[in-house]
mmCIF file of C-alpha atoms and ligand atoms in Angstrom:
data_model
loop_
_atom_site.group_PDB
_atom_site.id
_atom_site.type_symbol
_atom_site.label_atom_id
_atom_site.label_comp_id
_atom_site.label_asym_id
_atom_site.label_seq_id
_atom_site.Cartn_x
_atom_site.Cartn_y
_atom_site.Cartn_z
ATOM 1 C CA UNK Q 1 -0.979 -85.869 129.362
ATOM 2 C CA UNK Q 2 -2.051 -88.438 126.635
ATOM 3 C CA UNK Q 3 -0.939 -87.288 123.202
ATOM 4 C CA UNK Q 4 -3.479 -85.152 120.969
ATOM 5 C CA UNK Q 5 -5.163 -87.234 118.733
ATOM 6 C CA UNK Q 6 -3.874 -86.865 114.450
ATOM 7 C CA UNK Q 7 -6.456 -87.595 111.579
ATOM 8 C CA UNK Q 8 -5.586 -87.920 108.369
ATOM 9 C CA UNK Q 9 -8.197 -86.030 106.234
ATOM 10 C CA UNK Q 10 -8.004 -86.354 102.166
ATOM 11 C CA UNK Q 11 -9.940 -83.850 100.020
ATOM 12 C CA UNK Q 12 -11.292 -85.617 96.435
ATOM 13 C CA UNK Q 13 -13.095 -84.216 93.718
ATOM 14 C CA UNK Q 14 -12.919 -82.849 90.354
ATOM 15 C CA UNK Q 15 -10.915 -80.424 89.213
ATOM 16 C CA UNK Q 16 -11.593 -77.004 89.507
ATOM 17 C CA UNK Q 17 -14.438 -77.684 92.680
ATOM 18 C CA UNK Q 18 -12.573 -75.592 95.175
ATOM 19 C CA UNK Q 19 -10.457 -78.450 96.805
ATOM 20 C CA UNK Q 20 -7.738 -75.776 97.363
ATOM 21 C CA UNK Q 21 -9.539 -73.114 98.103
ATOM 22 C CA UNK Q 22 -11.632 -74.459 100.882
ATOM 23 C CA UNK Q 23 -8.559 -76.038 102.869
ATOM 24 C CA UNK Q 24 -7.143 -72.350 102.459
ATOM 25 C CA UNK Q 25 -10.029 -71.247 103.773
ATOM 26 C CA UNK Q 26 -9.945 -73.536 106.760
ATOM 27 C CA UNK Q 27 -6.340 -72.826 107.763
ATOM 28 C CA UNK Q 28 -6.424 -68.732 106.849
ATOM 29 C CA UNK Q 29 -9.719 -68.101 107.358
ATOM 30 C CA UNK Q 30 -9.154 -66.225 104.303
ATOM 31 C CA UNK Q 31 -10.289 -67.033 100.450
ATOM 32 C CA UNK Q 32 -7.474 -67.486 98.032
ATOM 33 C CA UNK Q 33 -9.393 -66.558 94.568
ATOM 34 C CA UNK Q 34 -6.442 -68.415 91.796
ATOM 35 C CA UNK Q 35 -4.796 -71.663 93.319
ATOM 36 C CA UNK Q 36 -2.034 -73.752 91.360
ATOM 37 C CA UNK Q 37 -4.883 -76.322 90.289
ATOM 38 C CA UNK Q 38 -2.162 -78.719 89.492
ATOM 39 C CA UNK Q 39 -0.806 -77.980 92.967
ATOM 40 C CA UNK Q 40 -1.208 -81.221 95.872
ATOM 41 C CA UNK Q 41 0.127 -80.114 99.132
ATOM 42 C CA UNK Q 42 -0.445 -81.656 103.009
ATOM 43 C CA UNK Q 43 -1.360 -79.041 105.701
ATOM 44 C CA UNK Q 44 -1.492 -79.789 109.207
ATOM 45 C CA UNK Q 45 -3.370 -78.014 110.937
ATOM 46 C CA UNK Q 46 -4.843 -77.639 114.887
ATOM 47 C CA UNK Q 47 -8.461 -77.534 116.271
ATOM 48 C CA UNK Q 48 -9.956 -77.321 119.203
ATOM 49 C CA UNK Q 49 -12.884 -79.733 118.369
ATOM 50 C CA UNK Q 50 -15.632 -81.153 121.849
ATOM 51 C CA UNK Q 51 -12.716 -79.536 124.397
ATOM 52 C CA UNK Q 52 -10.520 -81.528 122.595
ATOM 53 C CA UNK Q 53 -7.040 -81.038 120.876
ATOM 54 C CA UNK Q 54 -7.201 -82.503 117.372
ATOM 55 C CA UNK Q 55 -4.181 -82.339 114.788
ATOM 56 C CA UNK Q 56 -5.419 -82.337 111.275
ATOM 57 C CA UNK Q 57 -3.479 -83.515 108.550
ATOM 58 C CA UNK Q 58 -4.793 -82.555 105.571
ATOM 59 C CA UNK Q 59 -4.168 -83.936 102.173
ATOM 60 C CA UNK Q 60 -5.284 -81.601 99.328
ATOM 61 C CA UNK Q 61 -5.487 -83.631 95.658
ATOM 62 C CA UNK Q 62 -5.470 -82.065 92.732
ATOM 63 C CA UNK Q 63 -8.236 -84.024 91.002
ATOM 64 C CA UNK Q 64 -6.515 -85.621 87.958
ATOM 65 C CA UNK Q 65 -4.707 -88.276 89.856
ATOM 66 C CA UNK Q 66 -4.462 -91.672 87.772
ATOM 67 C CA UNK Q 67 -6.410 -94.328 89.392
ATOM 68 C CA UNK Q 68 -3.036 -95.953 91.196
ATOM 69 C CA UNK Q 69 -2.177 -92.674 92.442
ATOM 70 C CA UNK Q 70 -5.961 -92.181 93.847
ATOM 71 C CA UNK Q 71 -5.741 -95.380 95.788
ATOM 72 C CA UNK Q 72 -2.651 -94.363 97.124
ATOM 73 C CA UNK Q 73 -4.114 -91.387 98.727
ATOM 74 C CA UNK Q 74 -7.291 -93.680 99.764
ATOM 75 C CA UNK Q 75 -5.111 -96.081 101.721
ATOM 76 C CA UNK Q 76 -3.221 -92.774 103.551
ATOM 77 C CA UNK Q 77 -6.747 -91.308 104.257
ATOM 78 C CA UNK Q 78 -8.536 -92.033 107.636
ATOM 79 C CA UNK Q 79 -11.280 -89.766 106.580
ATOM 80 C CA UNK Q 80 -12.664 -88.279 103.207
ATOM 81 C CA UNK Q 81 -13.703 -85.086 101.930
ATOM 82 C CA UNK Q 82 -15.812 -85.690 98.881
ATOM 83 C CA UNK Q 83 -16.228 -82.495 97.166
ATOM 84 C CA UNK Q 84 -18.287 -81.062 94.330
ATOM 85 C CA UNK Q 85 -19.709 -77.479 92.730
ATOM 86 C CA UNK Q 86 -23.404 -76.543 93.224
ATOM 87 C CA UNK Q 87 -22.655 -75.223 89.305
ATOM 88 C CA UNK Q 88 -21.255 -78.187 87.290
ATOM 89 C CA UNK Q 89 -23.548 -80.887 87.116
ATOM 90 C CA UNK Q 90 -20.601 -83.296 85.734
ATOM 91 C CA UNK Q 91 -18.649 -82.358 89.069
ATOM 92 C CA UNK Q 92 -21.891 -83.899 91.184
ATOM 93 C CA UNK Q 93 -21.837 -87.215 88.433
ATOM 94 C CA UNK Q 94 -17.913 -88.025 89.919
ATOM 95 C CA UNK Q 95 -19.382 -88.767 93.499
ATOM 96 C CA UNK Q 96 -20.707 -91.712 93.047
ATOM 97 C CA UNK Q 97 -17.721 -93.404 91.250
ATOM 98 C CA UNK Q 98 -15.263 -92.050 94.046
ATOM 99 C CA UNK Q 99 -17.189 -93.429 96.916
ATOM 100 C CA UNK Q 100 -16.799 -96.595 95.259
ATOM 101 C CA UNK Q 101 -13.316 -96.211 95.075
ATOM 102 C CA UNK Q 102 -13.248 -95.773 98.931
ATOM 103 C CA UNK Q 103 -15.587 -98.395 99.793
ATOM 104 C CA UNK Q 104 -13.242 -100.712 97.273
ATOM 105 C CA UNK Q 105 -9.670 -99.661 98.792
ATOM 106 C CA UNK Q 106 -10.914 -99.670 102.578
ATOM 107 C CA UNK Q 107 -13.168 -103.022 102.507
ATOM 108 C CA UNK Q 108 -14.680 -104.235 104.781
ATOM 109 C CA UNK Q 109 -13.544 -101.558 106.868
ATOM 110 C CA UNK Q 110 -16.913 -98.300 107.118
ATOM 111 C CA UNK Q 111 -15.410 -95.310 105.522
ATOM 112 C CA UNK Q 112 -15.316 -91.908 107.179
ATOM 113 C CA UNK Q 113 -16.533 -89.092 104.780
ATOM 114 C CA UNK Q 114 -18.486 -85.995 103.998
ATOM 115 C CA UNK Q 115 -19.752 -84.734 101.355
ATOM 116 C CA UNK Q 116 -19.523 -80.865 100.360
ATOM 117 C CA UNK Q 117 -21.532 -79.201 97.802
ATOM 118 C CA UNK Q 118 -19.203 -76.210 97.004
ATOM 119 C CA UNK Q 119 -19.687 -72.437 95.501
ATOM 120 C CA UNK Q 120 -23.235 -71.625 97.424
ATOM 121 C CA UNK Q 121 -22.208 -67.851 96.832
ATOM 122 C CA UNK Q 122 -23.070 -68.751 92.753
ATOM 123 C CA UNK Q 123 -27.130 -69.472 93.145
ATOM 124 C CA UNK Q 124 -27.584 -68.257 90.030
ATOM 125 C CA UNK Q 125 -25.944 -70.898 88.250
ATOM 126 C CA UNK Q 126 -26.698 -73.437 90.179
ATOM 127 C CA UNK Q 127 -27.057 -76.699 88.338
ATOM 128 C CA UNK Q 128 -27.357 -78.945 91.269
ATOM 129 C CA UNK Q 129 -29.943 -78.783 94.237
ATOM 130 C CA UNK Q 130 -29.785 -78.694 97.599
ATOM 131 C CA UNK Q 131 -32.244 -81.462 97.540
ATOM 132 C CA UNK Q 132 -30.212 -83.746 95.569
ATOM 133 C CA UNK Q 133 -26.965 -83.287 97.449
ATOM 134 C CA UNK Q 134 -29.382 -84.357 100.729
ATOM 135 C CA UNK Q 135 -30.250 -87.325 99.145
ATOM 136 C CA UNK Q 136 -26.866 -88.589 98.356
ATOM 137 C CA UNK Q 137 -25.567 -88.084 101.227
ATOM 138 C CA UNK Q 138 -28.475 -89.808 102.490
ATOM 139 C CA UNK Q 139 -27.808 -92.700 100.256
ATOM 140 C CA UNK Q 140 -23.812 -92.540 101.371
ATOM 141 C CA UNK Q 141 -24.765 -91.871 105.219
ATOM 142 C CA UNK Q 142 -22.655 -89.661 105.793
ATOM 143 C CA UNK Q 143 -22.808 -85.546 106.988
ATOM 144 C CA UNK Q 144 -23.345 -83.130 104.118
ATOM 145 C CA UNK Q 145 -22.779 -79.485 103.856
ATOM 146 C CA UNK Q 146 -23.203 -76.933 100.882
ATOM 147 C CA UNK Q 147 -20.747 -73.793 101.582
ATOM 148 C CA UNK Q 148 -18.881 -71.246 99.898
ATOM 149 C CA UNK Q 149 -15.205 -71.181 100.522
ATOM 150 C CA UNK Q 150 -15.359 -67.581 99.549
ATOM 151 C CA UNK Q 151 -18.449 -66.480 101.392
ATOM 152 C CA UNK Q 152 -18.055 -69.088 104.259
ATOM 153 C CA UNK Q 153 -21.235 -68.240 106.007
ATOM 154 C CA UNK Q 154 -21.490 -69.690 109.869
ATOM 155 C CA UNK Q 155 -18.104 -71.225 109.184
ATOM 156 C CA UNK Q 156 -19.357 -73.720 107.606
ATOM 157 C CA UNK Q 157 -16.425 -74.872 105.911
ATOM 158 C CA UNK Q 158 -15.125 -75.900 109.284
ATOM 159 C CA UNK Q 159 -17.938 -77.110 110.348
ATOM 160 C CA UNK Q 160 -17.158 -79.870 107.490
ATOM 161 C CA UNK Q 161 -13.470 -81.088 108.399
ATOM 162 C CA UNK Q 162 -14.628 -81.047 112.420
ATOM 163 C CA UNK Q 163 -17.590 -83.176 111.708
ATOM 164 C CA UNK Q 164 -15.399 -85.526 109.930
ATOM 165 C CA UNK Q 165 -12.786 -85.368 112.393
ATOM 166 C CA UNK Q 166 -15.576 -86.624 115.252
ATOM 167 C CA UNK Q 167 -16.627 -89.483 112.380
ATOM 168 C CA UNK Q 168 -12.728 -90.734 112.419
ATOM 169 C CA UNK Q 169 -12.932 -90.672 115.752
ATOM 170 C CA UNK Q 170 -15.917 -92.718 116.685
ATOM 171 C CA UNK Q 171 -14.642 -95.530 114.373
HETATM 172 P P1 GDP S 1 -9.492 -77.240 93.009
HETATM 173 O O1 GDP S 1 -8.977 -77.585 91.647
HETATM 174 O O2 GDP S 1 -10.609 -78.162 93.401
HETATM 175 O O3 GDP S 1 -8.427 -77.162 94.054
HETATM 176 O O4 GDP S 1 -10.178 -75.805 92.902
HETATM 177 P P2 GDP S 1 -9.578 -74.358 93.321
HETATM 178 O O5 GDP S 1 -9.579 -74.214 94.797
HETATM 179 O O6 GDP S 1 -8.298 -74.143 92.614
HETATM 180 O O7 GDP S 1 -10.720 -73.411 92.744
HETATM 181 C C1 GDP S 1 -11.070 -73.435 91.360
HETATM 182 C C2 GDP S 1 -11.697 -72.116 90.974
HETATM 183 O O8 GDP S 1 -12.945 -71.965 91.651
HETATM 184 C C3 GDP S 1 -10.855 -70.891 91.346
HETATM 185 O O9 GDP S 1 -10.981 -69.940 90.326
HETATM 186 C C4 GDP S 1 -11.505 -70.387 92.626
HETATM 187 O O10 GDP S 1 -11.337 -69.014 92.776
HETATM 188 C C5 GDP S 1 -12.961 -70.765 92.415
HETATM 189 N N1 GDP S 1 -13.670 -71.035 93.663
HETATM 190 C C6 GDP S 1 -13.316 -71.917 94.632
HETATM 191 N N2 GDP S 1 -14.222 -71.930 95.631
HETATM 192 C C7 GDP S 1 -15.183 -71.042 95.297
HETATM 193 C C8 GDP S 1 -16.399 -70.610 95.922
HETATM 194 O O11 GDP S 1 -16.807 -71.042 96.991
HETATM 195 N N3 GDP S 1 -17.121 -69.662 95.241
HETATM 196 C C9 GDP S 1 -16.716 -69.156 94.041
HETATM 197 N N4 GDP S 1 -17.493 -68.238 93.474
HETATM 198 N N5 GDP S 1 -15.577 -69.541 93.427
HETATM 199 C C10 GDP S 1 -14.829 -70.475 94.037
HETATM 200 MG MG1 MG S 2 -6.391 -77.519 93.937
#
């Protein structure tokens, strides 16, 4: 039986996003509400993802990496979850400069990624539409996704890291 295939999936983004929460979401199925933010920790974990076997390994940041140790964790990556929060405006701004760090550290090689508009569940104080995460995604062409790693609605969160697991794969 050929060996089940291993991606190696980073999660970026500000601090204070829901980095943590949203890979403890994805391995527990449950929502962790207070997370060592200074915390960076590797998971592995298994899916069943097309009738396939696929070992995640998942590399959770903590978001105020120095730019050396950043590119460290680029180079490891195969794949990239870019993540921001619907409420904080300045968390949306750090996209942009981190996809550029990708592109940079994995030229001239495509880089997998998706992008994740986090804390749906807080509407009310949103700061950042639905529209405008659409459009950079657009502009990044990759798969985007706005969930809510404590509501998790149509497992959406999943829904993220398979997607990306499928983009690593077709590369
Ligand atoms: P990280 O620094 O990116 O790893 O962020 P954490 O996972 O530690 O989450 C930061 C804070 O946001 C914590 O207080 C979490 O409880 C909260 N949080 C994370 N995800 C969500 C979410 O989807 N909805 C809401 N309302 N709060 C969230
Ligand atoms: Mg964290």
């Amino acid at each position: 039986m050929a060996k089940s295939p291993e991606v190696k999936l980073a999660v970026f983004g500000r601090a204070g996003v829901g980095k943590s929460a949203l890979v403890v979401r994805l391995l527990t199925r449950r929502f962790i509400w207070e997370y060592d933010p200074t915390l960076e920790s590797t998971y592995r974990h298994q899916a069943n993802i097309d009738d396939e076997v696929v070992t995640m390994e998942i590399l959770d940041t903590a978001g105020q990496e120095d730019v050396q140790q950043k590119e460290g964790h680029v180079r490891w990556g195969d794949g990239f979850v870019i993540v921001y929060d619907i409420t904080d405006r300045g968390s949306f701004e750090e996209v942009a400069p981190l996809r550029s760090l990708l592109e940079e550290v994995k030229k001239p090689k495509n880089v997998p990624l998706v992008l994740v508009g986090n804390k749906s569940d807080l509407d009310h104080v949103r700061q950042v539409g639905t529209e405008e995460g659409e459009r950079l995604a657009a502009e990044m062409a990759c798969a985007f996704y706005e969930c809510s790693a404590c509501a998790n609605e149509g497992g959406t969160v999943a829904e993220a890291f398979h997607e990306l697991c499928r983009e690593v794969r077709r590369r």
